[in-house]
Tab-separated table of C-alpha atoms in Angstrom:
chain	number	residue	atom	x	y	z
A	1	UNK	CA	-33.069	-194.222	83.333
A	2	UNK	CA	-34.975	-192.916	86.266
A	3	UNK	CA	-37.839	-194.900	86.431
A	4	UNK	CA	-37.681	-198.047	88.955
A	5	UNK	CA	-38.836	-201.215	86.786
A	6	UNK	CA	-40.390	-204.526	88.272
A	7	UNK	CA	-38.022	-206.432	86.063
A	8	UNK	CA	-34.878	-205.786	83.893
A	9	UNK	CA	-33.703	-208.109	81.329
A	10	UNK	CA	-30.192	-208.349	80.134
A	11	UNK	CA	-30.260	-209.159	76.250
A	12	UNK	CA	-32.978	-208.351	73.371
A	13	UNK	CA	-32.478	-211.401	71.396
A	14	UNK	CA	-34.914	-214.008	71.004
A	15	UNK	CA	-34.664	-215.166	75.012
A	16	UNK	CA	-34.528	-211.860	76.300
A	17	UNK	CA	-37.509	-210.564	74.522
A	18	UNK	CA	-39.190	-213.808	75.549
A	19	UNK	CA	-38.584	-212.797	78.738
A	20	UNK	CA	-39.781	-209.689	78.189
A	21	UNK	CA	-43.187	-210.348	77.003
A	22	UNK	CA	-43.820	-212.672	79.741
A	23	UNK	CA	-43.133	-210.485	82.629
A	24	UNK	CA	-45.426	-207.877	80.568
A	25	UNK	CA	-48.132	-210.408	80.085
A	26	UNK	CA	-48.095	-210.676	84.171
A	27	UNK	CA	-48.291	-206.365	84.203
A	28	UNK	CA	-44.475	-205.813	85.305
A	29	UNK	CA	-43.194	-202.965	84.380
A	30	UNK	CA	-39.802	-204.062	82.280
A	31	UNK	CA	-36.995	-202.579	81.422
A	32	UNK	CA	-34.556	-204.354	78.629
A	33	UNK	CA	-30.475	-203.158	78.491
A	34	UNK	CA	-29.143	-203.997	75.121
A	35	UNK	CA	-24.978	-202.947	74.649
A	36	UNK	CA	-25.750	-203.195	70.840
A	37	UNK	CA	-27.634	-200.362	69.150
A	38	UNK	CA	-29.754	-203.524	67.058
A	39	UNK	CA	-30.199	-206.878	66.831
A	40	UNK	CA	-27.469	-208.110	65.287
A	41	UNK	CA	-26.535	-211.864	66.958
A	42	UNK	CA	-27.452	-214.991	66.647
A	43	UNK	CA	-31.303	-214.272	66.680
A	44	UNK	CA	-31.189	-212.852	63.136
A	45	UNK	CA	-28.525	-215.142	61.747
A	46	UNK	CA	-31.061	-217.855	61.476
A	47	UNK	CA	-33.236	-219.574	59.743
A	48	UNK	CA	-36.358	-218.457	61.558
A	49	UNK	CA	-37.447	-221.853	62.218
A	50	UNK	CA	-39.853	-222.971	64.883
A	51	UNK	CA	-38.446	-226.239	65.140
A	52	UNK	CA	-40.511	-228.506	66.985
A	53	UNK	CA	-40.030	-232.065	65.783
A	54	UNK	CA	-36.639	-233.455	66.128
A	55	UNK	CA	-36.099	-231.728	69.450
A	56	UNK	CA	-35.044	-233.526	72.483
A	57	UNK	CA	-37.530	-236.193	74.369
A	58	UNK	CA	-39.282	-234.469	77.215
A	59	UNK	CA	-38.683	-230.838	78.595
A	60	UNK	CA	-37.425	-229.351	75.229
A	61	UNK	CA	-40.098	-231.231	73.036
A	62	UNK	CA	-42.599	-229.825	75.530
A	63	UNK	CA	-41.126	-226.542	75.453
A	64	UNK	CA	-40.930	-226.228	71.674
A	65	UNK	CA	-44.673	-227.430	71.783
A	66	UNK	CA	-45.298	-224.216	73.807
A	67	UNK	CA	-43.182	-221.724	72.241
A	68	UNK	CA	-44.944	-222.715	68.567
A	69	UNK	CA	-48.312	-221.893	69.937
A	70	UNK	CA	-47.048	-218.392	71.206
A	71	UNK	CA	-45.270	-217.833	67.979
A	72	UNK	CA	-48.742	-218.571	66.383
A	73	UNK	CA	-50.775	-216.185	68.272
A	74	UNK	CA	-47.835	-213.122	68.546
A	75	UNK	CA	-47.664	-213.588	64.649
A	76	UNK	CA	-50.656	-212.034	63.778
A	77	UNK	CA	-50.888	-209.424	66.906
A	78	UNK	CA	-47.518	-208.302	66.059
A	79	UNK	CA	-48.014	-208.655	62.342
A	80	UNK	CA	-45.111	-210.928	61.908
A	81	UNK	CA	-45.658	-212.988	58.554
A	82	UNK	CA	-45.434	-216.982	58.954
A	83	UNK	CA	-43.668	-217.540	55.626
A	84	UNK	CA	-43.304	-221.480	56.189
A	85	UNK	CA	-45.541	-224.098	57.765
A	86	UNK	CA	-44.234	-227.747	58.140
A	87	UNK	CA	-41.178	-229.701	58.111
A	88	UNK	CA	-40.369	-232.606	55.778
A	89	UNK	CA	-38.033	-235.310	56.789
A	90	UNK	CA	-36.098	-236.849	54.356
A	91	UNK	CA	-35.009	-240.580	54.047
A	92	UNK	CA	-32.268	-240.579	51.847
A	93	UNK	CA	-30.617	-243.769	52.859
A	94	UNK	CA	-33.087	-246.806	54.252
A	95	UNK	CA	-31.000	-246.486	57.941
A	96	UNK	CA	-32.692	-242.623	58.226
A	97	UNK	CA	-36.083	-244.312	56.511
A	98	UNK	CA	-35.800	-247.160	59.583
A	99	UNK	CA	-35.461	-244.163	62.254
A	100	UNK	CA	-38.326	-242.051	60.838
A	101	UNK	CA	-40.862	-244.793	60.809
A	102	UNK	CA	-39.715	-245.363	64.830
A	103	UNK	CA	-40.252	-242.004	64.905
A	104	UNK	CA	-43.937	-242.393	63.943
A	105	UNK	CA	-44.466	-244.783	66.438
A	106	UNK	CA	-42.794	-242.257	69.114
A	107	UNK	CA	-45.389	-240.138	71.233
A	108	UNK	CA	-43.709	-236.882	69.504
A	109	UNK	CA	-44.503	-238.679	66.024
A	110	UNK	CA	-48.200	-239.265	66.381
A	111	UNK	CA	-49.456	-236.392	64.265
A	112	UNK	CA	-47.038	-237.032	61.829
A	113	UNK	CA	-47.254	-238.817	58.871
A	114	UNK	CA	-44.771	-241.178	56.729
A	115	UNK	CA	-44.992	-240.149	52.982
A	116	UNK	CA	-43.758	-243.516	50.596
A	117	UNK	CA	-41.646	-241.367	47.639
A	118	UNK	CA	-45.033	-241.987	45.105
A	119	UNK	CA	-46.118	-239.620	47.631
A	120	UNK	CA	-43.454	-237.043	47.976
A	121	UNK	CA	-44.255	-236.173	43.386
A	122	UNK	CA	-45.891	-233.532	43.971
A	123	UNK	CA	-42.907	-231.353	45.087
A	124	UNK	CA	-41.585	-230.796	42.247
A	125	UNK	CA	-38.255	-229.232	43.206
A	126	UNK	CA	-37.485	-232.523	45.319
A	127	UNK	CA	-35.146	-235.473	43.792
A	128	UNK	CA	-37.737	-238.044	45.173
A	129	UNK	CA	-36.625	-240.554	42.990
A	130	UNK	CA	-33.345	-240.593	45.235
A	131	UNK	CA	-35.465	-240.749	48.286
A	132	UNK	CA	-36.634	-244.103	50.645
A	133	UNK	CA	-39.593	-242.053	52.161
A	134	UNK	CA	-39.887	-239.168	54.190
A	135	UNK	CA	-41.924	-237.822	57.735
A	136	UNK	CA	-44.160	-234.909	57.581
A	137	UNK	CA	-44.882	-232.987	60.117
A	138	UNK	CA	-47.382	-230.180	60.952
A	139	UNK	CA	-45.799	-228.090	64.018
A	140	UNK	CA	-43.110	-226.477	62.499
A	141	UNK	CA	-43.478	-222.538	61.792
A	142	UNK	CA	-41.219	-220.435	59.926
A	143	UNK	CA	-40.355	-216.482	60.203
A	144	UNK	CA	-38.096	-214.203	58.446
A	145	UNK	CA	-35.835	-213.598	61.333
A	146	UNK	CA	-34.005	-210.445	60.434
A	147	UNK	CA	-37.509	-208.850	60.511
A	148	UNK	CA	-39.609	-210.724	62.642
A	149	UNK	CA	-37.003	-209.755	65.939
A	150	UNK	CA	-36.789	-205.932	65.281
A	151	UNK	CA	-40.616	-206.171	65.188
A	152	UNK	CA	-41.463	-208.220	67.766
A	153	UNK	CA	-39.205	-205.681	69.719
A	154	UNK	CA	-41.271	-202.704	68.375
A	155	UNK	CA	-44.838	-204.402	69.510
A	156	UNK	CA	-43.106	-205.224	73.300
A	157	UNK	CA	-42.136	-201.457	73.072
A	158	UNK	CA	-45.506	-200.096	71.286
A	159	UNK	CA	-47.925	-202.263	72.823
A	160	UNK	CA	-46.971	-203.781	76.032
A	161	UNK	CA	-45.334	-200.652	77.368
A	162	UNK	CA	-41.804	-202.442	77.504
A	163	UNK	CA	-39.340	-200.355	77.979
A	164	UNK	CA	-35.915	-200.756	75.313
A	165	UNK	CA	-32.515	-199.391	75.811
A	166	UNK	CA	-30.384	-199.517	73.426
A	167	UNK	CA	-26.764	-199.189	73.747
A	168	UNK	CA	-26.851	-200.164	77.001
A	169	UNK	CA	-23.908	-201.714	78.316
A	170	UNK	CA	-24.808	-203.766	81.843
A	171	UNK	CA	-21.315	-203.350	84.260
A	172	UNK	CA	-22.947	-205.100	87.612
A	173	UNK	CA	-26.055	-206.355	88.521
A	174	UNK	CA	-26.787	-206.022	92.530
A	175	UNK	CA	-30.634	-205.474	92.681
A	176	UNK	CA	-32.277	-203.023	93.072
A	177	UNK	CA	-29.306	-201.396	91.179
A	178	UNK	CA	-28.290	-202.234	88.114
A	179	UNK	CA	-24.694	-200.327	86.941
A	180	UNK	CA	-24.698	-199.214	83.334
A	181	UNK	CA	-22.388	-197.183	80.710
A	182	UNK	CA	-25.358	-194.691	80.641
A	183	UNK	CA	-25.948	-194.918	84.552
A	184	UNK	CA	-28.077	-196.590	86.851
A	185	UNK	CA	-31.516	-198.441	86.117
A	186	UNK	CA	-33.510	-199.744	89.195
A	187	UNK	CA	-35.390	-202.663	88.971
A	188	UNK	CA	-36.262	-205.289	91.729
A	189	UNK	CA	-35.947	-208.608	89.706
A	190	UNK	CA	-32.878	-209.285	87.025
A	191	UNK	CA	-32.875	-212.012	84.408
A	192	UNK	CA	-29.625	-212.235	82.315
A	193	UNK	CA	-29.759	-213.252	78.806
A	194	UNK	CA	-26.565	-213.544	77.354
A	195	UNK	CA	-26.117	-215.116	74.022
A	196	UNK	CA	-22.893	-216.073	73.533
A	197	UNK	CA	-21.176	-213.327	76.024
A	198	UNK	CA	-19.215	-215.496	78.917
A	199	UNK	CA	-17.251	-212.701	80.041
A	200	UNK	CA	-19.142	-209.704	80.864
A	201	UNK	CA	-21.319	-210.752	83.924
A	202	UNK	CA	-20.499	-213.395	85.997
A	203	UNK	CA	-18.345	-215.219	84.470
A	204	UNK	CA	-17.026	-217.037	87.446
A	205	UNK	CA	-20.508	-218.757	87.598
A	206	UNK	CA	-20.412	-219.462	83.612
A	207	UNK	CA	-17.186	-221.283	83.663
A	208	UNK	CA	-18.558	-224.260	85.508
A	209	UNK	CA	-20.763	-225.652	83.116
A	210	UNK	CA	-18.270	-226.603	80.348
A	211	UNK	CA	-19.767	-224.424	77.795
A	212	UNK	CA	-18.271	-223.784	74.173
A	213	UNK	CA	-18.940	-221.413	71.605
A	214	UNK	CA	-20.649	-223.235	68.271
A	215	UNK	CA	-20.148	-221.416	65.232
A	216	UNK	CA	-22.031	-222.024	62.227
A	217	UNK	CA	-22.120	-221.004	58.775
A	218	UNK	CA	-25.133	-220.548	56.806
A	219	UNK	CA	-26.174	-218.745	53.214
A	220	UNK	CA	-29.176	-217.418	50.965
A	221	UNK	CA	-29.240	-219.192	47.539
A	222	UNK	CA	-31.565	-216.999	45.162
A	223	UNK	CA	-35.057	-217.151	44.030
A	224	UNK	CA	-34.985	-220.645	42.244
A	225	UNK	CA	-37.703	-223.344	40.647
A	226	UNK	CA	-38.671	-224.121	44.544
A	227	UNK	CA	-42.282	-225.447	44.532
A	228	UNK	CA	-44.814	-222.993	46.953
A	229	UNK	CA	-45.985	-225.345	48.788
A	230	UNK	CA	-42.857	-227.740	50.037
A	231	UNK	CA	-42.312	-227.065	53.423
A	232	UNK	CA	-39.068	-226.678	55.407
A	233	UNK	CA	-36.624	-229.005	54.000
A	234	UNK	CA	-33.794	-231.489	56.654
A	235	UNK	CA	-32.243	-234.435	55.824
A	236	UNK	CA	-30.711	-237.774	56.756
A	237	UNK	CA	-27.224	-235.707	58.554
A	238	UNK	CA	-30.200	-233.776	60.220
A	239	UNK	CA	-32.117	-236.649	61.628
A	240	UNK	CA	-28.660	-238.167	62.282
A	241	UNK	CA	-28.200	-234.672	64.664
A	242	UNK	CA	-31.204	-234.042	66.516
A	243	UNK	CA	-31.442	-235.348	69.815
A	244	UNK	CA	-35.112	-236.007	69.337
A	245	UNK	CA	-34.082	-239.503	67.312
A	246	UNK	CA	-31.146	-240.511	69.296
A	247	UNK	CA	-32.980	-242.606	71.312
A	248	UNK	CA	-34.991	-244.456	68.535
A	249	UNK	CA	-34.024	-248.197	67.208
A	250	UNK	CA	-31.715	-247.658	63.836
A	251	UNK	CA	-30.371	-244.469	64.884
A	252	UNK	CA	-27.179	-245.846	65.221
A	253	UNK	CA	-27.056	-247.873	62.283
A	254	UNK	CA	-27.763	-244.425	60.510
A	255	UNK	CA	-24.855	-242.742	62.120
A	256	UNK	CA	-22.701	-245.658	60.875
A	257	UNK	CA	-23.877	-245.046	57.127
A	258	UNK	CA	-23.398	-241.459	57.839
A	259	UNK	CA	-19.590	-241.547	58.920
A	260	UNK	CA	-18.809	-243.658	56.277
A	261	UNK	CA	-20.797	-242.123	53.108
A	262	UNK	CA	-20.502	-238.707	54.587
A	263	UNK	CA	-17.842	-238.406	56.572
A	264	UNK	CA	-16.623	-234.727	55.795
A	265	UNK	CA	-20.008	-233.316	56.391
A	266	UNK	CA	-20.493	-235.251	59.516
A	267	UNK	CA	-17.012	-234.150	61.108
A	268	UNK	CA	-17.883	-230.517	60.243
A	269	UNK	CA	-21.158	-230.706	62.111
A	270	UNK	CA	-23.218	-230.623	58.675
A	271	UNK	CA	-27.119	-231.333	58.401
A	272	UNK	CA	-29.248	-229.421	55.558
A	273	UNK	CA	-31.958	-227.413	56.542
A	274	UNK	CA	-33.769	-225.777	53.869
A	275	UNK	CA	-36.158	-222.970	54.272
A	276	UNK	CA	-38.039	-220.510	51.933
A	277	UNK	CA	-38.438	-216.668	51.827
A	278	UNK	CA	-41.238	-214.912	50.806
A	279	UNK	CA	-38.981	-213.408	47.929
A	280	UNK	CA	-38.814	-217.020	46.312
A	281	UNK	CA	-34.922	-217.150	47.848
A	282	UNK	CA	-33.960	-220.023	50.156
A	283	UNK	CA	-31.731	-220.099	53.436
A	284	UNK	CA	-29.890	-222.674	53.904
A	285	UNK	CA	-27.239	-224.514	56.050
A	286	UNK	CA	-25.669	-225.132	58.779
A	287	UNK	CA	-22.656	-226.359	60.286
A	288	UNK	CA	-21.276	-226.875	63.816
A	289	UNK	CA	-17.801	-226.420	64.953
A	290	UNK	CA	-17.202	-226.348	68.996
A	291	UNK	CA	-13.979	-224.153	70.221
A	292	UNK	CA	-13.267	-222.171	73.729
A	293	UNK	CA	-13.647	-219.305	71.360
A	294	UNK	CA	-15.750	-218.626	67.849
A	295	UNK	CA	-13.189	-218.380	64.654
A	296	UNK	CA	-14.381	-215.245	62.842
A	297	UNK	CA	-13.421	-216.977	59.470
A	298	UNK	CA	-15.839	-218.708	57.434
A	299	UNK	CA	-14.453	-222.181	55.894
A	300	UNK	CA	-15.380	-222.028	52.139
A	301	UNK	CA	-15.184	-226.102	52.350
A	302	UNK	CA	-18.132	-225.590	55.079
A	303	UNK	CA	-19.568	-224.158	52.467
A	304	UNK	CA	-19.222	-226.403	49.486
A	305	UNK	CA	-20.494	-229.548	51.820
A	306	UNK	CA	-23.812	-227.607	52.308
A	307	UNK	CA	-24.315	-226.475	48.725
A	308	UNK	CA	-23.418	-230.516	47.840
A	309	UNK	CA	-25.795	-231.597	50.278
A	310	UNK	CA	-28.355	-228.994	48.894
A	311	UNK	CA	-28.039	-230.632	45.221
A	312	UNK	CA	-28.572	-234.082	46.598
A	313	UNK	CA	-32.084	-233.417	47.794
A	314	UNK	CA	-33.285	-230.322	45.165
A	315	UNK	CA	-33.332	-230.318	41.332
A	316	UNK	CA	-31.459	-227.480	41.317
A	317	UNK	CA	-28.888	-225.149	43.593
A	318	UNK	CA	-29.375	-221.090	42.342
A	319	UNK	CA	-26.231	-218.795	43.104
A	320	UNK	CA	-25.826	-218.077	46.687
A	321	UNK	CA	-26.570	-214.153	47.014
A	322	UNK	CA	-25.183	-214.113	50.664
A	323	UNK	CA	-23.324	-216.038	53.287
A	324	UNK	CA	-23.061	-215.270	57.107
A	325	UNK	CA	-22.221	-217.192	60.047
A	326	UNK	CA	-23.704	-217.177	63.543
A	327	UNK	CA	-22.516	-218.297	67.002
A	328	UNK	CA	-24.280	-219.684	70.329
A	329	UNK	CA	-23.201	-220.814	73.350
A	330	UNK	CA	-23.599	-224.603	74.009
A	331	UNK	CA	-23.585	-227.140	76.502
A	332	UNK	CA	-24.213	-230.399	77.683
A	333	UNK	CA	-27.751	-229.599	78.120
A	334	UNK	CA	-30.530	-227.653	75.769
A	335	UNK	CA	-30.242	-224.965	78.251
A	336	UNK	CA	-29.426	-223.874	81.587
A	337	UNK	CA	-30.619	-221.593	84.574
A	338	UNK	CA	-27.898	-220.129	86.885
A	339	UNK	CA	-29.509	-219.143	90.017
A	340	UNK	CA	-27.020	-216.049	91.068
A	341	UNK	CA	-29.821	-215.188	93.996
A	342	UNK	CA	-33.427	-214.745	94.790
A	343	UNK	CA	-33.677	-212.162	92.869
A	344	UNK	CA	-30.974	-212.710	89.877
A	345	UNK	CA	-31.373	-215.626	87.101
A	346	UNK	CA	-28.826	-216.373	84.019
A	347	UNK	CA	-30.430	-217.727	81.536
A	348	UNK	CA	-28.397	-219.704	78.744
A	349	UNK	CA	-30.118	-221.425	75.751
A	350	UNK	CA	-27.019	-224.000	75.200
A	351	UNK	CA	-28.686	-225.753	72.203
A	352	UNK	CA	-29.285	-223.663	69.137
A	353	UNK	CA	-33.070	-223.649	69.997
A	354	UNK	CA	-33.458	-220.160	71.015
A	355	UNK	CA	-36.637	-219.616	68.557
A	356	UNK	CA	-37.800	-222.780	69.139
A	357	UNK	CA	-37.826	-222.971	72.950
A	358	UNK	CA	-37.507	-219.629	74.432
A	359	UNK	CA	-41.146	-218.447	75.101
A	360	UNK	CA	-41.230	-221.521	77.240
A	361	UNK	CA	-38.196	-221.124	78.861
A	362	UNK	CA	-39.409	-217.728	80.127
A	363	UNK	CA	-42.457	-218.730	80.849
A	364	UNK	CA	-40.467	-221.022	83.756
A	365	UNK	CA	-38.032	-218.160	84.851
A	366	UNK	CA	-41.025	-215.947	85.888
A	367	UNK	CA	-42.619	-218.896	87.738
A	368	UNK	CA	-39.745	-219.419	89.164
A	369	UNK	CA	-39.350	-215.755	90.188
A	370	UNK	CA	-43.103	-214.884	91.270
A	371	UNK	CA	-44.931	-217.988	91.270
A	372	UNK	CA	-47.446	-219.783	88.902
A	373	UNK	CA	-49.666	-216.523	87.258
């Protein structure tokens, strides 16, 4: 607590310990202030996915782009395993079939590839005979994230000389004082990563971007007869979500079929993702449901429309083992910067892409603090 840091970051989920490593990477000294005594948000209730296609034209695409290739090379230093590579598509109905070959033709489609379902036999596990096609694509990178965060936090600490403090509740930020429950830290730049918090710091600034809390429920189904080598799993309610396809031709033709031949999934923010441990289990989910504040109740209905979804694409849906939900903070935007002053930045990830975009996005903050490295 005595030591005067270069930099202290607000948060140790996935965009604070973004944050971290890059001001390390330019030789700050960094200090991170975390109230909780672990990880425990939304950056281990996940599904560890390095999402990269699907994501939003432009800044996010390119900032997924980034944050997959620093995923790849921290994986190995940090000894993080990559249990996952690729994402496959799914056309269930012709309408999602009709966006995915646009897709293709999109500059974020060029190095993927449309499979016809003859193609799609080898995976096993799949119901391709229920299937128009799918898009396969070779970015996407998955992690087990209730491991991968606390040890990615133990290389920043171990390796990169960053400093964590647990339990360390952040009261006012007024560089170069920071006021803590435990006392006062010194440190000449502040970025704030707050998850989902709107309250604690600044919260005056906060409450004029619109934001809402999503909350999401998501479970673990166990070790079934999923084929090793069939990547990450979404389908058509996922390609009807992403902003990534909103702006192809038939994308709204496909929410049309969507609304009417899955209407209570749609209304409950529903799109399967389907991802696979290293145990043989699979996580899957998710939902989305937008309130001023997050319900701390799980629907079991939520539920059921995930597991149905599940047994519409796979030959078979095991027992779930667990179920958890998660919460974010979004926004009209994929994320947002708050500039409080020259030396203070709020830094908001408003789009459920925190793995998938944050290395990026802290990349920008520190050029936007200190300058291009």
């Amino acid at each position: 607590m005595n030591q005067h840091y270069d930099i202290a970051i607000v948060g140790a989920g996935i965009c604070g310990l973004a944050h971290a490593l890059a001001a390390a990477k330019r030789g700050k000294r960094c200090v991170v202030l975390e109230r909780n005594l672990a990880a425990t948000g939304a950056s281990i209730r996940n599904f560890g996915f390095i999402t990269v296609t699907g994501q939003e034209k432009g800044a996010c695409w390119q900032r997924a782009r980034r944050t997959r290739d620093i995923w790849s090379e921290i994986s190995q230093a940090a000894h993080i395993p990559i249990t996952q590579r690729q994402l496959l598509v799914l056309a269930q109905y012709p309408e999602a079939l009709n966006v995915l070959e646009a897709f293709a033709d999109d500059e974020m489609g060029s190095d993927c590839t449309l499979l016809t379902p003859q193609n799609l036999r080898s995976y096993t596990d799949i119901k391709t005979t229920a299937l128009h096609g799918a898009l396969l694509s070779p970015y996407e990178l998955r992690v087990e994230s209730r491991d991968a965060i606390p040890q990615l936090t133990r290389w920043l600490a171990e390796q990169w000389g960053v400093t964590i403090l647990w339990g360390t509740t952040v009261h006012a930020v007024e560089p170069p004082t920071i006021c803590t429950n435990r006392g006062v830290v010194h440190a000449e730049q502040v970025v704030i990563c707050p998850g989902d918090d709107l309250q604690t710091l600044f919260p005056e600034r906060l409450a004029q971007y619109g934001l809402k809390h999503c909350t999401l429920q998501m479970m673990r189904l166990a070790s079934g007869s999923y084929h090793a080598e069939t990547p990450a799993i979404m389908s058509d309610l996922g390609v009807g979500r992403y902003k990534g396809y909103h702006h192809l031709a038939g994308h709204a033709a496909l929410i049309k079929r969507l609304q009417r031949d899955k209407a209570a999934a749609f209304a409950a923010g529903v799109h399967l993702i389907a991802v696979r441990s290293a145990d043989g289990s699979q996580i899957v989910g998710d939902s989305h449901i937008y309130a001023d504040k997050p319900d701390p109740f799980s629907d079991a209905g939520v539920d059921e429309l995930i597991l149905t979804e599940h047994a519409t694409v796979f030959q078979s849906t095991p027992p779930v083992t667990s179920r958890w939900s998660g919460c974010y903070t979004s926004g009209p935007d994929t994320m947002l910067t708050d500039r409080v002053s020259d030396t203070v930045r709020i830094v908001l990830i408003t789009s459920g892409t925190g793995a998938s975009t944050s290395f990026a996005i802290a990349e920008e903050t520190l050029a936007d603090l200190w300058g291009s490295s």
